[in-house]
CSV table of C-alpha atoms in Angstrom, one decimal:
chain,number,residue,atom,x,y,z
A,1,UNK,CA,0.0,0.0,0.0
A,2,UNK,CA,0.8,3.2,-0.9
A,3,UNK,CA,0.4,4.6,3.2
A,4,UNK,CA,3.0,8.0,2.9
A,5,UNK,CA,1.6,9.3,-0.9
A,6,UNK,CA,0.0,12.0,0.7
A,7,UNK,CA,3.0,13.4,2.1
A,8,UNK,CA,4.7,12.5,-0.3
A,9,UNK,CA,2.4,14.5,-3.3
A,10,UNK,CA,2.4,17.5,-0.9
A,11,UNK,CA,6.1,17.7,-0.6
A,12,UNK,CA,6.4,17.5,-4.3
A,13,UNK,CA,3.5,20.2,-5.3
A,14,UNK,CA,4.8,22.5,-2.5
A,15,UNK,CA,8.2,22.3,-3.8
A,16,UNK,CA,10.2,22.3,-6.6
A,17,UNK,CA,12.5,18.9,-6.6
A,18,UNK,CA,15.7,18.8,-8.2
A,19,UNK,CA,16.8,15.3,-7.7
A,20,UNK,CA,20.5,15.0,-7.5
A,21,UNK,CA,21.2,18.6,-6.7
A,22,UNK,CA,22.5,20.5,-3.1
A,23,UNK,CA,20.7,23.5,-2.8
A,24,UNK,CA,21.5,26.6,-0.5
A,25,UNK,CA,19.2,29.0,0.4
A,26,UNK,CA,19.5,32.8,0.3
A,27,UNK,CA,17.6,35.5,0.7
A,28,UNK,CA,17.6,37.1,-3.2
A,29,UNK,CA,18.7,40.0,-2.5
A,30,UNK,CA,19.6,41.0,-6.0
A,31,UNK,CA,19.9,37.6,-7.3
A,32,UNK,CA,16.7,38.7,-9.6
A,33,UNK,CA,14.6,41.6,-10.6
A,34,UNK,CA,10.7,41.9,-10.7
A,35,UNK,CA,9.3,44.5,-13.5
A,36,UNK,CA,5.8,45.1,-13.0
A,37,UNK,CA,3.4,44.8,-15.9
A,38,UNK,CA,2.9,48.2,-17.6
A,39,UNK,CA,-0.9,47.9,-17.7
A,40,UNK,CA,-3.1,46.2,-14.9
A,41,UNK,CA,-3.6,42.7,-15.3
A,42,UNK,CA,-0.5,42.3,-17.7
A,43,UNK,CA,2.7,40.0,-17.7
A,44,UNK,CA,5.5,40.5,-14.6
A,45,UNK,CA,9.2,40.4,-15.8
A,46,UNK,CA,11.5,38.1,-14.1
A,47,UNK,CA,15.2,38.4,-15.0
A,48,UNK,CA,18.0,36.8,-13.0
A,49,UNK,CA,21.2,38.5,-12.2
A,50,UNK,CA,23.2,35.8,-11.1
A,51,UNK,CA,25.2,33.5,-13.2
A,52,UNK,CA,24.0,29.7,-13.7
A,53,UNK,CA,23.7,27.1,-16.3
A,54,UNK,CA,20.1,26.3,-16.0
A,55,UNK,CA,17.3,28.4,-14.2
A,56,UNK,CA,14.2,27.3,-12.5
A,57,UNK,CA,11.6,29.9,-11.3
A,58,UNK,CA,8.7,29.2,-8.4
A,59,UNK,CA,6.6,32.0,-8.8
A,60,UNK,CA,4.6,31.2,-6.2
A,61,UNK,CA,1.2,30.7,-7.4
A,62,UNK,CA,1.0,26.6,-6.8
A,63,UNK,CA,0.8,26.8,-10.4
A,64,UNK,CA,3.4,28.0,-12.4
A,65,UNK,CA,7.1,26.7,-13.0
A,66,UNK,CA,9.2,28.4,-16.1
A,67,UNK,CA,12.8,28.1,-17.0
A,68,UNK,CA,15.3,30.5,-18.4
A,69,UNK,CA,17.0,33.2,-17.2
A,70,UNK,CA,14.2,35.8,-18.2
A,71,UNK,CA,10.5,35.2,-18.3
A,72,UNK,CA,7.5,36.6,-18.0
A,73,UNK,CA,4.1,35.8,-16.2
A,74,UNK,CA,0.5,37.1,-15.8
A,75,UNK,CA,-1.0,36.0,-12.7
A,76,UNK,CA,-4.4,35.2,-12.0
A,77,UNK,CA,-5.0,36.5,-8.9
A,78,UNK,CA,-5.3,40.3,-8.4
A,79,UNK,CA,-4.2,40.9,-4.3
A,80,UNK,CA,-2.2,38.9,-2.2
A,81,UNK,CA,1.4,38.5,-1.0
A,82,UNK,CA,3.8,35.6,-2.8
A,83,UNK,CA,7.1,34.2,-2.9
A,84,UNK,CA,9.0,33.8,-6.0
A,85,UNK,CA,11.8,31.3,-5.7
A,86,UNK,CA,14.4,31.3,-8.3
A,87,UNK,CA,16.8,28.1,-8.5
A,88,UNK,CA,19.6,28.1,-9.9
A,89,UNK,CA,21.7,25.8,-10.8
A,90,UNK,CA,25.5,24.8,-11.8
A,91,UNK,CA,26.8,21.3,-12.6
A,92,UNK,CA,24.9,19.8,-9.2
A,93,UNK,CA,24.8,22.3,-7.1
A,94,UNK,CA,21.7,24.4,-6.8
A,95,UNK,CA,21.4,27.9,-5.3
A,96,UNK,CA,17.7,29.1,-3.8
A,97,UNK,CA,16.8,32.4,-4.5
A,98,UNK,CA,13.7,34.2,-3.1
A,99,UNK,CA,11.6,37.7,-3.3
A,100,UNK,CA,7.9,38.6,-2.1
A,101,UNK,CA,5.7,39.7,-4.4
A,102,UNK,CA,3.1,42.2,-3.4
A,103,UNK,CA,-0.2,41.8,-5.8
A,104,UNK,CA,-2.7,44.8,-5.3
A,105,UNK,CA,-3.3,45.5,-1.8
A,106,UNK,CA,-1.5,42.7,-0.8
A,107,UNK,CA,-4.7,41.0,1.4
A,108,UNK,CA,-5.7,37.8,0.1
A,109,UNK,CA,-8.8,35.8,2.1
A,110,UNK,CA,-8.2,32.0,2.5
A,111,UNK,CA,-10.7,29.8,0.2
A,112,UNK,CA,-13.0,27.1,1.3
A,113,UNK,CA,-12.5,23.6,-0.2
A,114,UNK,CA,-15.3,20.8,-0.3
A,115,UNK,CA,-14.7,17.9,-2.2
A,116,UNK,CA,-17.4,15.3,-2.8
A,117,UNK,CA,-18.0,11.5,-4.3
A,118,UNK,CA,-21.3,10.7,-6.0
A,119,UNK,CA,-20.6,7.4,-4.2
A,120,UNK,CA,-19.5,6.0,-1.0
A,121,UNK,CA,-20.1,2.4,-2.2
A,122,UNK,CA,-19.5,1.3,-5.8
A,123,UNK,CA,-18.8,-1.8,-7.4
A,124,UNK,CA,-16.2,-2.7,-10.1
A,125,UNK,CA,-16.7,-0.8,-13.3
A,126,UNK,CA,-19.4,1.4,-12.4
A,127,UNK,CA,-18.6,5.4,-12.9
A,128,UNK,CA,-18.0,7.2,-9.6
A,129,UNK,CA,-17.9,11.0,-9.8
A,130,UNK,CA,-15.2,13.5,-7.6
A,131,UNK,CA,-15.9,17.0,-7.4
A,132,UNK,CA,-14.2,20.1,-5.5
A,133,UNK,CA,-17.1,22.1,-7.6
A,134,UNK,CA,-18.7,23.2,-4.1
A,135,UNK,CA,-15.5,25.3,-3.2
A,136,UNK,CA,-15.4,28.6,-3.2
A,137,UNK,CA,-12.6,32.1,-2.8
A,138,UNK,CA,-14.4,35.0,-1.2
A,139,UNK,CA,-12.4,36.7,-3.6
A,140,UNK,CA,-13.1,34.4,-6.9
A,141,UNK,CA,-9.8,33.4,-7.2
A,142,UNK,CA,-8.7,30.8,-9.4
A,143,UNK,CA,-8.9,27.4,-7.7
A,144,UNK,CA,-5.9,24.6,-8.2
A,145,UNK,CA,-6.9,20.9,-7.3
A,146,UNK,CA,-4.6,17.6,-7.9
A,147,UNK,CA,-6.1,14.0,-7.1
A,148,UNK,CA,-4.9,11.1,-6.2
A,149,UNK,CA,-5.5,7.9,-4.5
A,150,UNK,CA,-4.5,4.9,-2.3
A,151,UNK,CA,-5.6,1.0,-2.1
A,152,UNK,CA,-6.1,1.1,1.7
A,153,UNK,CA,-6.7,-2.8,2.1
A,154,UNK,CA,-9.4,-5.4,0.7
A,155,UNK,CA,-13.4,-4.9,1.5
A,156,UNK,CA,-13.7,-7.6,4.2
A,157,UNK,CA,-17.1,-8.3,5.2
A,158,UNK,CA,-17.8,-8.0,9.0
A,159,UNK,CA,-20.8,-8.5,11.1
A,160,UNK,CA,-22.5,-4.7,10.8
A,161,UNK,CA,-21.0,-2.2,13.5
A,162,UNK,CA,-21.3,1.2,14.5
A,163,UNK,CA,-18.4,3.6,13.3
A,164,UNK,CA,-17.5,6.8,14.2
A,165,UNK,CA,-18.0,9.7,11.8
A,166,UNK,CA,-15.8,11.6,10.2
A,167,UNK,CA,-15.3,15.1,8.6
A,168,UNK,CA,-17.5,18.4,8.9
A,169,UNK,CA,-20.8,19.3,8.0
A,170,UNK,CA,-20.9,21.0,4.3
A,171,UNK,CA,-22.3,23.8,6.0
A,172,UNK,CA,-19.6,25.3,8.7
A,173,UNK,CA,-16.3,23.8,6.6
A,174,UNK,CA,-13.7,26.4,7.5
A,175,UNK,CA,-11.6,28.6,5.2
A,176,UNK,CA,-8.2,27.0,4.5
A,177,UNK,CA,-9.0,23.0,4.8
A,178,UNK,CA,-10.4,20.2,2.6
A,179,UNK,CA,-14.2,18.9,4.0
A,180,UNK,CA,-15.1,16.3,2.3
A,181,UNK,CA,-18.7,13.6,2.0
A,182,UNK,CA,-20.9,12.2,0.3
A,183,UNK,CA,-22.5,14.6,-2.6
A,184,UNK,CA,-26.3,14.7,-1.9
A,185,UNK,CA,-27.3,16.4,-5.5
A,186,UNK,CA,-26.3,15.9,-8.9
A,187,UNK,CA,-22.2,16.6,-9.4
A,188,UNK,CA,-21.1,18.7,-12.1
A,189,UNK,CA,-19.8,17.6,-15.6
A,190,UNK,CA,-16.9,15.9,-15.6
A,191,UNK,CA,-13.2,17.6,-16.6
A,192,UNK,CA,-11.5,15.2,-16.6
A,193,UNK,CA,-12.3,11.5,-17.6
A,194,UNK,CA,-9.8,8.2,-16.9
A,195,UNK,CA,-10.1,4.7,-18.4
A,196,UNK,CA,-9.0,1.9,-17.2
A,197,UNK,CA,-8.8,1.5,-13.4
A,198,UNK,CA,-9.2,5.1,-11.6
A,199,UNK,CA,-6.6,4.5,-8.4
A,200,UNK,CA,-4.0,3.3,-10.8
A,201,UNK,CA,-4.6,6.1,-13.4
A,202,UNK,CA,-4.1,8.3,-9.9
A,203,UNK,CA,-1.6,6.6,-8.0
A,204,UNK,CA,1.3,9.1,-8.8
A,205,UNK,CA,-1.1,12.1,-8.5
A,206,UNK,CA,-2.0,14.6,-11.1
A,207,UNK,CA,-0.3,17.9,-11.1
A,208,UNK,CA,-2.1,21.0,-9.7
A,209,UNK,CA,-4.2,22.3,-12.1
A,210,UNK,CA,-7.1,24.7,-12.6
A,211,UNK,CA,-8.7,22.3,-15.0
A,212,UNK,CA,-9.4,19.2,-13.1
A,213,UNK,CA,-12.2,20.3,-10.6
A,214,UNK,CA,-14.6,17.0,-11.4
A,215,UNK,CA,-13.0,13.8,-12.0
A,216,UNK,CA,-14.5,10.2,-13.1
A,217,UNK,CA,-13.5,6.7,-13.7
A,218,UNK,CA,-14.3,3.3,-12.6
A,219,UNK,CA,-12.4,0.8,-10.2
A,220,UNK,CA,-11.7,-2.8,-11.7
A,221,UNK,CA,-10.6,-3.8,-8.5
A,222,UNK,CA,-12.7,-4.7,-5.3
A,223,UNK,CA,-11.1,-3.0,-2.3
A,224,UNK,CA,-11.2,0.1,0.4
A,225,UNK,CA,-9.5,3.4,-1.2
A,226,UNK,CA,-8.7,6.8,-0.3
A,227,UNK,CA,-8.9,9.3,-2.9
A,228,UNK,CA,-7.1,12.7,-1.6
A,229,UNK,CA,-7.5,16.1,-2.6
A,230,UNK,CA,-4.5,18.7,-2.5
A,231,UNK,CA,-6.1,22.0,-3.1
A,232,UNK,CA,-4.7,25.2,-3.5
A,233,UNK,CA,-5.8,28.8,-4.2
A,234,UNK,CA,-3.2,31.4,-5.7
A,235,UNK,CA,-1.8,32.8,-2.6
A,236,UNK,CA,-2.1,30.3,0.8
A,237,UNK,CA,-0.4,27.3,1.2
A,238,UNK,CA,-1.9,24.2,-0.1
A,239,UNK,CA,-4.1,21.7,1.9
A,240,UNK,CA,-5.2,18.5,1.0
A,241,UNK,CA,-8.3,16.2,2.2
A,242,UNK,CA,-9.9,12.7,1.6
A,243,UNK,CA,-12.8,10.7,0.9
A,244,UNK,CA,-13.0,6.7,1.5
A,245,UNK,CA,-14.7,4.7,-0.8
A,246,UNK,CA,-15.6,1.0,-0.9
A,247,UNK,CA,-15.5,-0.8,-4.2
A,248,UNK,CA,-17.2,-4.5,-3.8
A,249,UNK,CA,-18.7,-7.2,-6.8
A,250,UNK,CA,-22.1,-5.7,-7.5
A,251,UNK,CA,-23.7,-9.3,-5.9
A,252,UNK,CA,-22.1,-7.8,-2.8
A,253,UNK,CA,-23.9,-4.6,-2.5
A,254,UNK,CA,-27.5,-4.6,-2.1
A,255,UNK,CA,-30.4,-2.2,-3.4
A,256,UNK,CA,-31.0,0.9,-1.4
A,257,UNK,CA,-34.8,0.2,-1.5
A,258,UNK,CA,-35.5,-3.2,-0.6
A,259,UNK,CA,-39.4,-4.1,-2.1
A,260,UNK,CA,-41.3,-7.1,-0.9
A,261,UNK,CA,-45.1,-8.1,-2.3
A,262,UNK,CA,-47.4,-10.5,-1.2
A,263,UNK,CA,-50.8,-11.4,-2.8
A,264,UNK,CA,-52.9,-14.8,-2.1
A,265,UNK,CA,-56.2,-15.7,-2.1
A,266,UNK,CA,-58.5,-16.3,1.2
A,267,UNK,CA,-61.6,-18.4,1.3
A,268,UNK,CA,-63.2,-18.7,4.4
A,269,UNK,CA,-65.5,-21.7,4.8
A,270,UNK,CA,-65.3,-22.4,1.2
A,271,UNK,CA,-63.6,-25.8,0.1
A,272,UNK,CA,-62.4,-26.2,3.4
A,273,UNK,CA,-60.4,-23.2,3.6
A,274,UNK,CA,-57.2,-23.3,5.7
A,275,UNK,CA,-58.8,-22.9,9.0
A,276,UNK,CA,-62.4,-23.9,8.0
A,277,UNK,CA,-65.7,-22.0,8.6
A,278,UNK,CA,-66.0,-19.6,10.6
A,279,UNK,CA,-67.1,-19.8,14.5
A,280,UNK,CA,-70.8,-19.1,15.1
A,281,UNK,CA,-69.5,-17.4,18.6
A,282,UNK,CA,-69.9,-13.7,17.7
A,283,UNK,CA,-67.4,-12.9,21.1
A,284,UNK,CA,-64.8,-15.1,20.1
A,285,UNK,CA,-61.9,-15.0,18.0
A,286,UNK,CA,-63.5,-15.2,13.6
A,287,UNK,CA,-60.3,-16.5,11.7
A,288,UNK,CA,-61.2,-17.8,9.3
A,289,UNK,CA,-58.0,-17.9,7.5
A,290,UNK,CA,-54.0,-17.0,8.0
A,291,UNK,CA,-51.1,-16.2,6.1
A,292,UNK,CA,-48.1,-16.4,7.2
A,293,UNK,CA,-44.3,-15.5,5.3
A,294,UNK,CA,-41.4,-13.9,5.7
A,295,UNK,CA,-38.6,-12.0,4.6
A,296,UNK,CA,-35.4,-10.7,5.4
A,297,UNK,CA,-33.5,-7.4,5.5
A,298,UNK,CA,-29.5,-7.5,4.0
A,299,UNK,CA,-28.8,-4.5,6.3
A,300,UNK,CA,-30.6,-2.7,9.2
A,301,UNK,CA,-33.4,-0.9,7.4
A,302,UNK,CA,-33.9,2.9,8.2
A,303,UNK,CA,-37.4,3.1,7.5
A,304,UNK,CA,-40.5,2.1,5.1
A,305,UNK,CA,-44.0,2.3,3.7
A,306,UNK,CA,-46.6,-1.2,4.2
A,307,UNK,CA,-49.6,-0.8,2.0
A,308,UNK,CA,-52.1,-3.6,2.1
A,309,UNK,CA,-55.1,-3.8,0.4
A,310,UNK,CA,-58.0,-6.3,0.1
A,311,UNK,CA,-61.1,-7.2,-2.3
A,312,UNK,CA,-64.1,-10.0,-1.6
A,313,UNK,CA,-65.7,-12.0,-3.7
A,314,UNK,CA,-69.7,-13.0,-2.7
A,315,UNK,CA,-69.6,-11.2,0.6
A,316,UNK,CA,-68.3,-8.2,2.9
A,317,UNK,CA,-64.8,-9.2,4.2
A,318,UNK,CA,-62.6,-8.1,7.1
A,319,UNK,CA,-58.4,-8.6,7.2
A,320,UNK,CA,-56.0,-7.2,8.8
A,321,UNK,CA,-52.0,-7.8,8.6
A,322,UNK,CA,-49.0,-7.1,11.2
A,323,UNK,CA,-45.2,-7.5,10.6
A,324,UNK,CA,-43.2,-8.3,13.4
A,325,UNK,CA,-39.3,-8.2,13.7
A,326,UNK,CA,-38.8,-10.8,16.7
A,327,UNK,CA,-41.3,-9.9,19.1
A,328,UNK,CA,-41.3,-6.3,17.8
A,329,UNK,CA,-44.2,-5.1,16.1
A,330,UNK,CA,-43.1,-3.0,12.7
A,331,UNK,CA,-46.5,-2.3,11.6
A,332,UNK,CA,-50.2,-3.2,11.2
A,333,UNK,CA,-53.6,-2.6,10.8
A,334,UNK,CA,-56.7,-2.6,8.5
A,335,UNK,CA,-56.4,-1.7,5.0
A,336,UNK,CA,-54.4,1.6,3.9
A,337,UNK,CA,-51.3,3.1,4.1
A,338,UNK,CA,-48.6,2.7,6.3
A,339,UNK,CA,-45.3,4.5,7.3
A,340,UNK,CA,-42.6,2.9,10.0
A,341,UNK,CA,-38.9,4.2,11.2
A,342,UNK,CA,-36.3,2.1,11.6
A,343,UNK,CA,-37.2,1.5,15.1
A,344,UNK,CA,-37.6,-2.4,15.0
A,345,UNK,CA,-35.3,-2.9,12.1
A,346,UNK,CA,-32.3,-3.4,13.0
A,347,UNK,CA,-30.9,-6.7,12.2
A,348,UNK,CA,-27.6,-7.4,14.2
A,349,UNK,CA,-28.9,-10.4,15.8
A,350,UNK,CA,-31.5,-11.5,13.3
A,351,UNK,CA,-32.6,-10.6,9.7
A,352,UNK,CA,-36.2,-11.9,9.2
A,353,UNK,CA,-39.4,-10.1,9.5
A,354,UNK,CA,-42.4,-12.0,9.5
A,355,UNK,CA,-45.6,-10.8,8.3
A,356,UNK,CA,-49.5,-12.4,9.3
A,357,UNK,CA,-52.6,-11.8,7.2
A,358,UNK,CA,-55.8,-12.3,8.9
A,359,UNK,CA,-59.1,-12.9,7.7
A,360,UNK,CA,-61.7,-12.2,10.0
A,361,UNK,CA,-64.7,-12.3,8.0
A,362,UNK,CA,-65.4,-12.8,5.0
A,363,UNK,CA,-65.6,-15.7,1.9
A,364,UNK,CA,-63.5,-15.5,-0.9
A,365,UNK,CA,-61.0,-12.4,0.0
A,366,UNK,CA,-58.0,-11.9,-2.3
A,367,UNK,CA,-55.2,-9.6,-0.4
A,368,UNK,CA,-51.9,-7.9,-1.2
A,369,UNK,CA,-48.9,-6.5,0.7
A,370,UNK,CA,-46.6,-4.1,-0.7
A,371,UNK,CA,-43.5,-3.3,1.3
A,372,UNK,CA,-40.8,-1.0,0.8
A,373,UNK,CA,-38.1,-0.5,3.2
A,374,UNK,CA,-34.7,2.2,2.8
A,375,UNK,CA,-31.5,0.3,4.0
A,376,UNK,CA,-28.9,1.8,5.9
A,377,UNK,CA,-26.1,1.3,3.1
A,378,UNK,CA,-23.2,2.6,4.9
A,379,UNK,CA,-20.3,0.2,3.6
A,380,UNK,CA,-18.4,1.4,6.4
A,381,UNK,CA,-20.7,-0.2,9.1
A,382,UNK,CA,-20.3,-3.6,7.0
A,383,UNK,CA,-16.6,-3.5,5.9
């Protein structure tokens, strides 16, 4: 597993690497100059006054790295405070170089950053959706993102547990850091579009980059990843978040609404029927017939809707139904519609439900049962 490629991506987009090089630093001084643009909104000039064989320039907007010993840039941002960073460099030995920049006024707000998955359980080759298209720059700065991600271990199934939760409510994510979740509305259009598998398509991270706010792919691999988010604006230092998300076989994962109907046929008295005619004692107990089945739930439900409904045939009829979970009663009643919370569905220690039709009057009586019933489908309470 790839367990320090965090680090390791923010090191490398905070800084420039020269691999095989010493490098000194040293305060600049007059190692460079800095001409400003002669209209707002133009091109800076950057020349450097010492002598070198190769330069490298940092000009401090997580975004921009030229070479040569003159260049010019037009930054995107209009205020804030930066550090250019010139390196330069003589057979292997590297000398660091560095100036502030004052941009406008010089006062630069910190941005908010929200990055969010259309999925927090996928299977293998479905298309999962990343966005950092909820984040925002009080100023409307130009936003930088890079991606990437990590195989955290295999989805192991485990008898459903509580977890804790993690990260910040959309709503009071602070200025400065990554909060990330599960999207609960449609994600914009996608930038930027991989093939094959997505974690290995992002395992070396992807440069910062105005241009990749919503990514999308598909895993061909079961397992538990992170996928992080380094996010930067123009002017504060980058910071980086992440988002876990389970990829199973799609036998593994089951339906969000699990739906259940149940229709038979009743005849009280007639041909027998299961429970024969009805008692003549108008105090005591009329069933005349009872239907019994039941069902099970693949994980604790959060909540549901019973209808049941009932026609005769040749006379007036009374029913009623009841689901029970244990000795838990879900729901009941006479016909109509009915709406439950996940009170009595948990199912940590058993999974069925049973539900009992009643017929307490009536001949031929044809009934139905419709349940529908929203699962908790949290893959990190079953993995």
């Amino acid at each position: 597993m790839r367990t320090s490629l965090l680090l390791l991506m923010t090191a490398l987009l905070a800084t420039t690497a020269l691999a095989g090089c010493s490098s000194s630093g040293n305060a600049g001084g007059g190692a460079f100059t800095m001409t400003p643009p002669a209209v707002a909104g133009g091109a800076y000039a950057f020349e450097a006054k010492v002598t070198a064989d190769n330069y490298t320039w940092d000009l401090g907007d997580h975004l921009t790295t030229k070479y040569g010993a003159s260049i010019t840039h037009a930054y995107d941002v209009k205020d804030g405070k930066l550090t250019v960073v010139l390196h330069a460099r003589t057979g292997k030995d590297t000398k660091d170089y560095s100036q502030s920049l004052i941009l406008g006024t010089g006062t630069n707000a910190p941005s908010t950053f929200i990055m969010e998955s259309s999925a927090n359980w996928t299977v293998t080759g479905e298309t999962v959706v990343f966005s950092a298209g909820a984040s925002h720059d009080p100023e409307g700065d130009a936003l930088r993102f890079s991606w990437s991600c990590n195989r955290f271990g295999n989805a192991e199934r485990k008898p459903i547990h509580s977890h804790a939760s993690f990260g910040l409510a959309f709503a009071s994510a602070p200025a400065g850091s990554v909060t990330s979740g599960l999207a609960t509305h449609p994600l914009p259009k996608p930038d930027v579009t991989y093939s094959g598998d997505l974690c290995d398509a992002l395992s070396t991270g992807t440069p910062l980059s105005t241009h990749a706010t919503t990514i999308t792919g598909a895993f061909s691999k079961t397992g538990v990843y992170d996928i992080y988010l380094i996010a930067a604006d123009p002017v504060h230092p980058t910071t980086s978040g992440s988002f876990r998300i389970y990829v199973t076989t799609a036998a593994e994962r089951p339906a969000l609404v699990q739906f259940n109907n149940f229709t038979d046929l009743f005849q009280g008295g007639v041909n027998g029927g299961l429970q024969g005619a009805c008692g003549n004692d108008p105090t005591g107990p009329r069933l005349c017939d009872v239907y019994t089945r039941t069902f099970n739930l693949p994980l604790n439900g959060l909540g549901g809707t019973a209808v049941f409904d009932y026609t005769a045939t040749g006379a007036p009829a009374q029913a009623k139904f009841e689901i029970k979970h244990g000795d838990a009663v879900v729901t009941g009643g006479d016909k109509g519609t009915y709406t439950f919370n996940g009170a009595n569905l948990g199912i940590t220690n058993n999974p069925a439900f049973t539900l009992t039709v009643t017929l307490t009057a009536g001949v031929q009586v044809t009934f139905h049962v419709n349940t529908a019933v929203s699962i908790d489908r949290d893959p990190a309470k079953v993995y």
